[in-house]
Coordinates of N, CA and C in Angstrom, one line a residue:
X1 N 80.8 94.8 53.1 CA 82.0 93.9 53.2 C 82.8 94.0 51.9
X2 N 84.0 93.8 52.3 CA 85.0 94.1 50.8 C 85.8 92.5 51.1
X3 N 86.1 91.8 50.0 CA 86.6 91.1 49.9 C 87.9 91.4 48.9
X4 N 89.3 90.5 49.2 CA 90.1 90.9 48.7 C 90.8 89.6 48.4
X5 N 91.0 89.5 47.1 CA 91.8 87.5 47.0 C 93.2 87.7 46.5
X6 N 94.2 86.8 46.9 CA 95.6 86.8 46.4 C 95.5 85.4 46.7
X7 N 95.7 84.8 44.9 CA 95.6 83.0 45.0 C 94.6 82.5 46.3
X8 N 95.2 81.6 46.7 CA 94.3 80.8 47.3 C 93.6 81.7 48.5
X9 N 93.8 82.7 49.1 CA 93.8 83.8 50.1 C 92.7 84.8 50.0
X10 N 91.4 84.8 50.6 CA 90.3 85.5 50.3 C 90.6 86.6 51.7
X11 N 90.6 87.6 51.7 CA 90.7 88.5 52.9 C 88.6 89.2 53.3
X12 N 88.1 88.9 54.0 CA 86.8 89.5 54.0 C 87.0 90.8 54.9
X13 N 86.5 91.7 54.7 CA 86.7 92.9 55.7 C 85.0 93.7 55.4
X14 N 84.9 93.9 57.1 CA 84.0 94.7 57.6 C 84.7 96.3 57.7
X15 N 84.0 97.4 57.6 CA 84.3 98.6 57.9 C 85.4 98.5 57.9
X16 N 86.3 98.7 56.5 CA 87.7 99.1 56.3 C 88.4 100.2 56.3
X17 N 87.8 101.1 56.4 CA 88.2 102.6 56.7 C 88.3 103.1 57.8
X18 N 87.3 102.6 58.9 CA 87.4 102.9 60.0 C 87.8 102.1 61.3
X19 N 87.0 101.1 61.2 CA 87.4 99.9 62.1 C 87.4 98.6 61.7
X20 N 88.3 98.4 60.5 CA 88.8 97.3 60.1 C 88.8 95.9 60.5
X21 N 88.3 94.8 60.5 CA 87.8 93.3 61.0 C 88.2 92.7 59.7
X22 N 89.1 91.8 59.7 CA 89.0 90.8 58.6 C 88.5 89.4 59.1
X23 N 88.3 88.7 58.7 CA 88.6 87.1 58.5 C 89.2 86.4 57.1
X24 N 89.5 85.1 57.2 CA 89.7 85.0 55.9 C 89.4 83.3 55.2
X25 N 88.9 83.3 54.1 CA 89.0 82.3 53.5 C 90.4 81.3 52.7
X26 N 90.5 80.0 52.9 CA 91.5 79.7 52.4 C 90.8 78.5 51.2
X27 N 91.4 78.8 50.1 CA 90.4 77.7 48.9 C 91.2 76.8 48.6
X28 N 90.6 75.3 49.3 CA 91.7 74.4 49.0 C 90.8 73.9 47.8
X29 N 91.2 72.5 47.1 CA 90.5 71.8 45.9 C 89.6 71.7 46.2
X30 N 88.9 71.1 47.2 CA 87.5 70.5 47.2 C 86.6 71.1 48.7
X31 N 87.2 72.1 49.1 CA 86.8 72.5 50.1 C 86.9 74.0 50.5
X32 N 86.9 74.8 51.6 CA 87.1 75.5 52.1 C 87.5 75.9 53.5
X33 N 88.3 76.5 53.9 CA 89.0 76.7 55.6 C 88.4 78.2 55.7
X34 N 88.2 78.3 56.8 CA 87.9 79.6 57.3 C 88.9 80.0 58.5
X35 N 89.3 81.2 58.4 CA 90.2 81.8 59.6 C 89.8 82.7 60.3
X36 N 89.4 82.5 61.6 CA 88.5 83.5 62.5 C 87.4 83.6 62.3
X37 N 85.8 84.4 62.8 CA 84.7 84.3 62.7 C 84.6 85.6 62.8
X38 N 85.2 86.4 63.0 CA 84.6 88.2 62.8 C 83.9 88.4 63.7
X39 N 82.7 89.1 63.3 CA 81.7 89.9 64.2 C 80.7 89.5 63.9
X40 N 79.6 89.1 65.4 CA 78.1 88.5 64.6 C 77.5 89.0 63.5
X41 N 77.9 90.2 62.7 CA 77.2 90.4 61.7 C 77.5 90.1 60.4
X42 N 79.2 89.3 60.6 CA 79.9 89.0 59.7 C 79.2 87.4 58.9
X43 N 78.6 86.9 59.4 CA 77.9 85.4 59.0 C 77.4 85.2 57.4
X44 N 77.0 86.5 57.0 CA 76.3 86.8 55.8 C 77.3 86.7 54.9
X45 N 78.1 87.5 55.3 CA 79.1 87.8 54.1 C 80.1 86.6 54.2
X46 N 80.5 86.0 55.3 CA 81.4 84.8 55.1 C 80.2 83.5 54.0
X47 N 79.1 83.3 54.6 CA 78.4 82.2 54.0 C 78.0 82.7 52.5
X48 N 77.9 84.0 52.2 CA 77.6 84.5 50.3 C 78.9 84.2 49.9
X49 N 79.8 84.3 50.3 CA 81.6 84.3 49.6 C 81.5 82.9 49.5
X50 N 81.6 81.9 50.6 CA 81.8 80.4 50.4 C 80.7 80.2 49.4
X51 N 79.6 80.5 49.0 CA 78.7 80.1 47.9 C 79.1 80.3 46.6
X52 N 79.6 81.7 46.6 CA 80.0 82.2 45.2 C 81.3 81.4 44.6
X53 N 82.3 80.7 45.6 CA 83.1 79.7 45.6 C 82.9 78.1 45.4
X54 N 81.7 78.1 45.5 CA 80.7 76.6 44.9 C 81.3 75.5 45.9
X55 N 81.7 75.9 47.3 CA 82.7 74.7 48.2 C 82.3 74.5 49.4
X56 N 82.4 74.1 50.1 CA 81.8 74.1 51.5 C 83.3 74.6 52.4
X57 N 82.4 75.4 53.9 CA 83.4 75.1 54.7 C 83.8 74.4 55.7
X58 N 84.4 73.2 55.3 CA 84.7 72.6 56.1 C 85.7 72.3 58.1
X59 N 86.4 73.8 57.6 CA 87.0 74.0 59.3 C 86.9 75.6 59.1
X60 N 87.1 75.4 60.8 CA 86.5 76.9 61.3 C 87.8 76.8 62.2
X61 N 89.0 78.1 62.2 CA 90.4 77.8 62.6 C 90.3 79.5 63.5
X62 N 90.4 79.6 64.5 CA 90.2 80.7 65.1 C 91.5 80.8 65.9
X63 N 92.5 81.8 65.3 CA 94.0 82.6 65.9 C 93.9 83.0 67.4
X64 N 92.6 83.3 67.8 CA 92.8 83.7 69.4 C 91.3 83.6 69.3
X65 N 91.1 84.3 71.1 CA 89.3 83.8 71.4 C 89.5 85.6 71.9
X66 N 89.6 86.2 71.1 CA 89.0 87.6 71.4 C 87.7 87.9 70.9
X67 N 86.9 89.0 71.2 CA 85.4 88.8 70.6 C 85.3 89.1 69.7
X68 N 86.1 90.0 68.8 CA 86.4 90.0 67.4 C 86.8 89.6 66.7
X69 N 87.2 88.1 67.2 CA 87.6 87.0 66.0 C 86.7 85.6 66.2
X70 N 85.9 85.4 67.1 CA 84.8 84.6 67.4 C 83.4 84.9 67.2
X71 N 83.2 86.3 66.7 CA 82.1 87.2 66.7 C 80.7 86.2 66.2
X72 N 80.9 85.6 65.3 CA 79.7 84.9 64.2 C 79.9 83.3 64.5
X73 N 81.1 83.0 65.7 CA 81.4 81.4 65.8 C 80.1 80.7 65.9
X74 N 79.6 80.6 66.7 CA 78.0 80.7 67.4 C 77.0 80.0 65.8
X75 N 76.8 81.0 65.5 CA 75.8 80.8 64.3 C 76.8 80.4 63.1
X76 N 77.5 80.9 62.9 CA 78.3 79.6 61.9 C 78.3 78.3 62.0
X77 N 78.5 77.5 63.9 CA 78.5 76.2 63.7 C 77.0 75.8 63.3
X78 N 76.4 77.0 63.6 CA 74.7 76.5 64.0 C 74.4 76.2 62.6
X79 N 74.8 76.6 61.3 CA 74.5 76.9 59.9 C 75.2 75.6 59.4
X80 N 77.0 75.4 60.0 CA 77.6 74.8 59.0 C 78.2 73.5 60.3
X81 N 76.9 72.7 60.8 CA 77.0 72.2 61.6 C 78.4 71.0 61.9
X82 N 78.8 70.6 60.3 CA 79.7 69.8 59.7 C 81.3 70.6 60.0
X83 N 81.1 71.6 60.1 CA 82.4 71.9 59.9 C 83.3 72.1 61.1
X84 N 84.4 71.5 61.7 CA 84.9 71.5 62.5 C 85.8 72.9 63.0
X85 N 85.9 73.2 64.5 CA 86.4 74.2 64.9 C 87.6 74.1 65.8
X86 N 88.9 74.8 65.1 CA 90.3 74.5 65.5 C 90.5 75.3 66.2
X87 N 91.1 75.0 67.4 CA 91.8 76.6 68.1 C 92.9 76.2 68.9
X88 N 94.0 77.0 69.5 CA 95.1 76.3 69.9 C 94.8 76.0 71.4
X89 N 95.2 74.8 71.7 CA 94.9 74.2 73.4 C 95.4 75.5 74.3
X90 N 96.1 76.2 74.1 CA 96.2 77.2 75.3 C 94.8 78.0 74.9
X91 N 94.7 78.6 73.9 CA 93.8 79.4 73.8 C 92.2 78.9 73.8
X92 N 91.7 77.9 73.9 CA 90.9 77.3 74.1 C 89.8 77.1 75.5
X93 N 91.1 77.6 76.1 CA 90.4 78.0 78.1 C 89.9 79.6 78.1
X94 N 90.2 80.1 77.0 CA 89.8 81.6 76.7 C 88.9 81.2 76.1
X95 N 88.7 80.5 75.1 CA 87.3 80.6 74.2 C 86.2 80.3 75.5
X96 N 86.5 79.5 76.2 CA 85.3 79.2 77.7 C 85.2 80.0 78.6
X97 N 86.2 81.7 78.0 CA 85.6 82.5 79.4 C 86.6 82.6 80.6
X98 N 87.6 81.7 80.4 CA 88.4 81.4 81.5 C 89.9 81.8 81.2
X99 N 90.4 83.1 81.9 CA 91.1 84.2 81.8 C 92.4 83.6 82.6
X100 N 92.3 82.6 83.8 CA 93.6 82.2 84.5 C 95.1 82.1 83.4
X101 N 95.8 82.0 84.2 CA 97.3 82.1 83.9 C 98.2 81.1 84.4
X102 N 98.7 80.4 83.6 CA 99.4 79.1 83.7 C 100.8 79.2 84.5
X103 N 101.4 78.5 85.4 CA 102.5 78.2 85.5 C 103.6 78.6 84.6
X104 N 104.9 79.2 84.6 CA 105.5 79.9 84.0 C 105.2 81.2 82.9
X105 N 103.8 81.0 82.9 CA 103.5 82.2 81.9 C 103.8 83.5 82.3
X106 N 104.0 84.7 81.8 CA 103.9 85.7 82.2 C 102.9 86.2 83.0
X107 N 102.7 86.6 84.1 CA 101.8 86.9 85.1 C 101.2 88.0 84.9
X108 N 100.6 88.8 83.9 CA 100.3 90.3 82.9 C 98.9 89.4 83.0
X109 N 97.9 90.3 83.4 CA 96.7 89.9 82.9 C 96.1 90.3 81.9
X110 N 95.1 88.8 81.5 CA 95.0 88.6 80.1 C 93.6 90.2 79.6
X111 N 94.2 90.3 78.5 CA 93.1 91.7 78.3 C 92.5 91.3 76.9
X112 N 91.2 92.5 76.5 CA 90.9 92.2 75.0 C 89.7 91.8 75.4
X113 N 88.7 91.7 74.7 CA 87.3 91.2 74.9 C 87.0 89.5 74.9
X114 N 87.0 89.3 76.0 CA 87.0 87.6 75.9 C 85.5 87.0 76.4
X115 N 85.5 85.7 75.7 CA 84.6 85.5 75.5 C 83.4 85.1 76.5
X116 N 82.4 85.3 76.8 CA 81.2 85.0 78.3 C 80.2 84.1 77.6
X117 N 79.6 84.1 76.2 CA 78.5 83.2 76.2 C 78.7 82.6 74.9
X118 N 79.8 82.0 74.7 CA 79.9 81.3 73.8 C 79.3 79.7 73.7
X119 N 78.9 79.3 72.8 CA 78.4 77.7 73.5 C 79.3 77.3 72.7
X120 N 79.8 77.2 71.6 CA 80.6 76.4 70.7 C 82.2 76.4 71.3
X121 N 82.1 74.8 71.3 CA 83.8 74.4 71.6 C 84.4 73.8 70.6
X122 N 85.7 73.8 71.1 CA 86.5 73.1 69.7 C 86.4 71.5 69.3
X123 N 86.5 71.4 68.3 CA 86.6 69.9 68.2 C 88.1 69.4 68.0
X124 N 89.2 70.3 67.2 CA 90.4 70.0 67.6 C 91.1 70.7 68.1
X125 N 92.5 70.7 69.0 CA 93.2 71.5 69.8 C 94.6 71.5 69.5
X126 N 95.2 72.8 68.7 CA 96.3 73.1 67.9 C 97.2 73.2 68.9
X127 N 98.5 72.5 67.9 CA 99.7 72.9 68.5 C 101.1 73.3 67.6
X128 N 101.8 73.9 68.1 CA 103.0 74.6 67.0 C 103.6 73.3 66.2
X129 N 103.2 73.6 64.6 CA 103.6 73.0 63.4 C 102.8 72.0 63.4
X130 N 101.3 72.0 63.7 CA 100.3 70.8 63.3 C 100.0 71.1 61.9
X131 N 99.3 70.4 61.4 CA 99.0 70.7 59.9 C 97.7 70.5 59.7
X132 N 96.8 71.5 58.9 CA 95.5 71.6 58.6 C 95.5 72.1 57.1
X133 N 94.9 71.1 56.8 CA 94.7 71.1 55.2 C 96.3 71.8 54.6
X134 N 96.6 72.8 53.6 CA 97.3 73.6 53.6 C 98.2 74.3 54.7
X135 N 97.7 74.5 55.1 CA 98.2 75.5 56.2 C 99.0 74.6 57.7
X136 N 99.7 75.5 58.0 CA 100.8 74.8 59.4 C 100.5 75.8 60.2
X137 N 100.2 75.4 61.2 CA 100.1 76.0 62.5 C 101.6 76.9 62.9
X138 N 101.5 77.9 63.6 CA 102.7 78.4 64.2 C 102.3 79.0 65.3
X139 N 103.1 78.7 66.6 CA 102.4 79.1 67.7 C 103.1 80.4 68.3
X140 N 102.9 81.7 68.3 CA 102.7 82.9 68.5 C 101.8 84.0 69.3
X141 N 102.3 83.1 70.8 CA 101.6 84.2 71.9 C 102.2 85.2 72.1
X142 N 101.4 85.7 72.8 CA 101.8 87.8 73.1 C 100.7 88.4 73.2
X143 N 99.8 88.5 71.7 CA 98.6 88.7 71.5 C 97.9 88.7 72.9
X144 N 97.4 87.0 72.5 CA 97.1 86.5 73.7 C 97.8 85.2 74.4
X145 N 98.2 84.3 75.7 CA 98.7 83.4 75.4 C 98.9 82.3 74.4
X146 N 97.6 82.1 73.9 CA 97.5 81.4 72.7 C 97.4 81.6 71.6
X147 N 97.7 82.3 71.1 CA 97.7 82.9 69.8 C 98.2 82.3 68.8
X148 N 98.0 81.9 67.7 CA 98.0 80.9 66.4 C 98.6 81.6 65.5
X149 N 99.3 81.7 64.4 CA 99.4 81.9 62.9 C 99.1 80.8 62.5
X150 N 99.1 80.9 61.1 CA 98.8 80.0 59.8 C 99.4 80.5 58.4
X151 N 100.5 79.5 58.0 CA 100.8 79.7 57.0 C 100.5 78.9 55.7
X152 N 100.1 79.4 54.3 CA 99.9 78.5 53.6 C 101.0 77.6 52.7
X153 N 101.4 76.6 52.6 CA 102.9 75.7 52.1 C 102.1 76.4 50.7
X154 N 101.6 76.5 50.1 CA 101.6 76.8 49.1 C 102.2 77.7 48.7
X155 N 102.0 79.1 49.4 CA 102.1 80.6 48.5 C 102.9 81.2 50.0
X156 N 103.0 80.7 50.7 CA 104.0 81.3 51.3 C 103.4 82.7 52.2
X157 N 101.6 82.2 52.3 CA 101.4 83.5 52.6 C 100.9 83.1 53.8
X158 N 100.9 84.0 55.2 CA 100.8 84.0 56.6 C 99.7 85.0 57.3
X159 N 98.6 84.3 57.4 CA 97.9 84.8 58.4 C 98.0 84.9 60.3
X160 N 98.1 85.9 60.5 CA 98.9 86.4 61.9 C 97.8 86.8 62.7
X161 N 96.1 87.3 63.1 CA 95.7 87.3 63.7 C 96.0 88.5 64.2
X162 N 96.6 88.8 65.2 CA 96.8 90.3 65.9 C 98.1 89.8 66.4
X163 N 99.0 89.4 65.7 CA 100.9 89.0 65.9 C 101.0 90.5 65.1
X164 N 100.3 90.8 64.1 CA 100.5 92.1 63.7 C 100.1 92.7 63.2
X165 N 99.2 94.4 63.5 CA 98.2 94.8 62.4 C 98.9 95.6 61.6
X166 N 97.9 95.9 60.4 CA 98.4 96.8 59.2 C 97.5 98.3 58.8
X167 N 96.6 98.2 59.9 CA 95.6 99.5 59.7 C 96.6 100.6 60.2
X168 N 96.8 102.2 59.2 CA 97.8 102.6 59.9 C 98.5 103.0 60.3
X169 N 99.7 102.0 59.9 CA 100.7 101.5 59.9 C 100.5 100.2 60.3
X170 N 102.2 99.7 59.8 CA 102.6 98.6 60.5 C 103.2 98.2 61.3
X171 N 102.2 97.0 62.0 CA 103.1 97.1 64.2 C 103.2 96.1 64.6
X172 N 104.0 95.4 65.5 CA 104.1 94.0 66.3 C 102.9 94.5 67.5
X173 N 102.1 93.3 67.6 CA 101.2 93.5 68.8 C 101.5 94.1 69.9
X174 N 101.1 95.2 70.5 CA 101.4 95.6 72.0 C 102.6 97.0 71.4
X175 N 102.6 97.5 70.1 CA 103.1 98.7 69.5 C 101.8 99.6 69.4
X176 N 101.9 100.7 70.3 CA 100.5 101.3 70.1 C 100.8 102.2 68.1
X177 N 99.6 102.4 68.0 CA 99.6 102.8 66.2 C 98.6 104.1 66.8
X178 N 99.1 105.2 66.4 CA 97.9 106.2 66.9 C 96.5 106.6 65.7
X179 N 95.5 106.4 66.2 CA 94.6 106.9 65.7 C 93.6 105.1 66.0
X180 N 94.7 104.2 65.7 CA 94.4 103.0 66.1 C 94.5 101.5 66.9
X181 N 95.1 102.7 68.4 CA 95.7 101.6 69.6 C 95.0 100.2 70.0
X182 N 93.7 100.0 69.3 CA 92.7 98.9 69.8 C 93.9 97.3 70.0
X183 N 94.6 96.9 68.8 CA 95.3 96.0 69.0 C 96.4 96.0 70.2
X184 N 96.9 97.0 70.1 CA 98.1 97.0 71.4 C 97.4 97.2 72.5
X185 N 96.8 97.9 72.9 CA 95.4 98.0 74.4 C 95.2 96.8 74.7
X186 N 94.7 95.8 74.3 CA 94.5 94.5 73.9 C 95.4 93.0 73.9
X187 N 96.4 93.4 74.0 CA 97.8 92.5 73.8 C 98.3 92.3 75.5
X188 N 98.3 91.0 75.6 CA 99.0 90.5 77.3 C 100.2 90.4 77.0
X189 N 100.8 90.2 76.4 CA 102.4 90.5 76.6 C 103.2 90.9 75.7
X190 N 103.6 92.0 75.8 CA 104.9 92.8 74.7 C 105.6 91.6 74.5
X191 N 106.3 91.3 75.8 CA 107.5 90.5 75.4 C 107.7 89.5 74.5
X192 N 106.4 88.3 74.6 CA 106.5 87.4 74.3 C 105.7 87.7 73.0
X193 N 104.8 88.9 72.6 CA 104.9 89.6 71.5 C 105.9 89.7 70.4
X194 N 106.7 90.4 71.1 CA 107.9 90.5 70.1 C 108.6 89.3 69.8
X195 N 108.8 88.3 70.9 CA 109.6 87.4 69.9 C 108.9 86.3 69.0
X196 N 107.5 86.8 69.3 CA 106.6 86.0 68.5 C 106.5 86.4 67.0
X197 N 107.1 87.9 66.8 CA 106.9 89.0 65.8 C 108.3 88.3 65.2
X198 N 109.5 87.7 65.7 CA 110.9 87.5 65.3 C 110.5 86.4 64.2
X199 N 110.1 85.2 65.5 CA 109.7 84.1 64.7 C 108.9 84.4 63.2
X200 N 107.6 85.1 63.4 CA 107.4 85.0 62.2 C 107.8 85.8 60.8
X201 N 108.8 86.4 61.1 CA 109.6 87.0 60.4 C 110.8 85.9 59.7
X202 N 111.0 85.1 60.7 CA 112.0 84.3 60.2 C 111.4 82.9 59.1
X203 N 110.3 82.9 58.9 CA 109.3 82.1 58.2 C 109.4 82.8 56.6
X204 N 110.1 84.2 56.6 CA 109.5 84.9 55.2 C 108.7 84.8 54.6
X205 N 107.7 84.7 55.3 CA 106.7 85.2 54.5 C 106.3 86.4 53.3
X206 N 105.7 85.5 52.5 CA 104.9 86.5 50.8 C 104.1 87.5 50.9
X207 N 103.2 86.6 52.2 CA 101.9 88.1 52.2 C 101.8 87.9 53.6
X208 N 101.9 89.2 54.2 CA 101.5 89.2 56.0 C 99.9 89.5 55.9
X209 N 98.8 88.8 56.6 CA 97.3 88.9 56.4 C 97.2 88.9 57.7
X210 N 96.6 89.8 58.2 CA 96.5 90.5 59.8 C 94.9 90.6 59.7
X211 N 94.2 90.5 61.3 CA 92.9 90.6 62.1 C 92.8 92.4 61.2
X212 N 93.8 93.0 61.6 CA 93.3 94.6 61.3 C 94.1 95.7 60.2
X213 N 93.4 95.3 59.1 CA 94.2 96.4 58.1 C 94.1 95.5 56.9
X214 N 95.0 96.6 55.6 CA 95.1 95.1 54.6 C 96.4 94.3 54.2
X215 N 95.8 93.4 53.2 CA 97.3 92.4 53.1 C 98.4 92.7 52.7
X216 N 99.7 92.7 53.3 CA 100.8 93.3 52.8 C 101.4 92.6 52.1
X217 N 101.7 92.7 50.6 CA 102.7 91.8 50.3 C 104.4 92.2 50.2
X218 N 105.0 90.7 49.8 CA 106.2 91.3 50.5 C 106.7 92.0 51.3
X219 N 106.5 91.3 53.1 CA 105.8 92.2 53.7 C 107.7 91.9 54.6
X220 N 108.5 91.2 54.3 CA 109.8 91.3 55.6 C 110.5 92.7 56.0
X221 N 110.6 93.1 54.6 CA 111.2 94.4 55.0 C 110.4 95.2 56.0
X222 N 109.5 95.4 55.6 CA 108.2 96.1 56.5 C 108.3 95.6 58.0
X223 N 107.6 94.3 58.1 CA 108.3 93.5 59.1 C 109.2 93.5 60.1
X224 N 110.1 94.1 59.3 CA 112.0 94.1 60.3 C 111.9 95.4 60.8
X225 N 111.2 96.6 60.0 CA 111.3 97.7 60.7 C 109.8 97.7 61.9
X226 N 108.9 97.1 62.0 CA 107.5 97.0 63.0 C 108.7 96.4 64.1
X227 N 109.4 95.2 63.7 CA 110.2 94.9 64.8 C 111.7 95.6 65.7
X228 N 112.1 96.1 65.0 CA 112.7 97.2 65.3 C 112.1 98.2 66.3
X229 N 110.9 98.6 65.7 CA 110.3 99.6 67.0 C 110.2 99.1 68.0
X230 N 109.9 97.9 68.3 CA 109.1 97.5 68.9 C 110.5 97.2 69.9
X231 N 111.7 96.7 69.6 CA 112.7 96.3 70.3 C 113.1 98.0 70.9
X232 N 112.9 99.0 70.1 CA 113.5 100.1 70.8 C 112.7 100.8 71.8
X233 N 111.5 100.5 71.8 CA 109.9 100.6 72.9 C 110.7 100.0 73.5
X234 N 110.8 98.8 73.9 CA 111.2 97.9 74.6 C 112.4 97.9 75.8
X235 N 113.5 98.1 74.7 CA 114.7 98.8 75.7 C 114.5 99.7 76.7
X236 N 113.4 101.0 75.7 CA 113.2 102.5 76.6 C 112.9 101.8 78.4
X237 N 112.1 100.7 78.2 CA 111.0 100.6 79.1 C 111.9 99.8 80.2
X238 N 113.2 98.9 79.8 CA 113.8 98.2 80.6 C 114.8 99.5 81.6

């Protein structure tokens, strides 16, 4: 596991060379936030990092209910029974396995590894511009319907989940990246991708911190062009 910190911003990454998994730590004063759960084998390295940080974690904040970002949810609550688990009320019917499609949504079925034997439910249910500790919710489907960012008021830095990866290159969800299409394979809706990719571009963000790849700083210019492609994909296809 490689860990990577920018201020308050811990990046943890499994197999970075090849198949890239982050989660991430956020260090408030007297506590700790976690963002996503990784892969069941990720539990070690999240619980040694919070120790070496002398803090507990107190919330468990999960961007989407794919199985590579729930991976270790399970035994994390089992360890850190205290610590509460946030996920956004759309995305929340996915954490239970349940794939249906809401009234006005886009009718694209939902793809990505979702979740079948999870027992852990949330204790609160996010919605665009709620506030958790530091961090403000931004609600950013495409991914998946439910799909979360989190930005920190502090440093201005944005964790995106799979709104955009950085392994490479850099892409708006549902932009295949060759060598590494797993994110766009994975993504239910381009559309509502992209303008999820707009929004958070219009946030300016300092550091873009993505599910796959590493942290980009000063990431808009970068940004404007992942979205660009992604609008010229887009046209080809209309």
């Amino acid at each position: 596991m490689r860990v990577t910190r920018e201020g308050h911003l811990l990046q943890l990454t499994w197999m970075p060379r090849v198949f890239p998994v982050n989660c991430y730590i956020i260090e408030e004063e007297n506590e700790l936030t976690l963002i996503d759960a990784a892969m069941p084998f990720s539990v070690k390295g999240i619980i040694d990092t919070a120790a070496k940080l002398d803090k507990k974690i107190t919330r468990i904040i999960l961007t989407h209910a794919h199985d590579d970002h729930i991976g270790a949810l399970d035994e994390l609550k089992r360890q850190l029974p205290e610590a509460q688990v946030y996920i956004s009320e759309r995305d929340a019917a996915l954490l239970s396995g349940d794939r249906s499609l809401r009234e006005g949504e886009p009718q694209t079925p939902i793809k990505g590894g979702v979740p079948k034997k999870v027992a852990t439910r949330p204790d609160v249910l996010l919605y665009d511009g709620d506030t958790i500790g530091s961090l403000t919710a931004i609600l950013t489907p495409g991914h998946t319907p439910g799909s979360m960012s989190f930005m920190d008021t502090r440093s201005g830095a944005v964790i995106v989940g799979d709104a955009f990866q950085t392994f490479r290159g850099t892409a708006v969800s549902g932009t295949v990246i060759p060598w590494f299409p797993f994110p766009a394979m994975a993504t239910w809706s381009k559309d509502q991708a992209l303008k999820s990719a707009i929004k958070l571009l219009e946030a300016s963000p300092t550091i873009l911190a993505t599910g796959h790849g590493d942290l980009l700083r000063n990431p808009v210019q970068t940004m404007e062009k992942a979205i660009h492609k992604a609008q010229m994909i887009q046209d080809r296809s209309n």
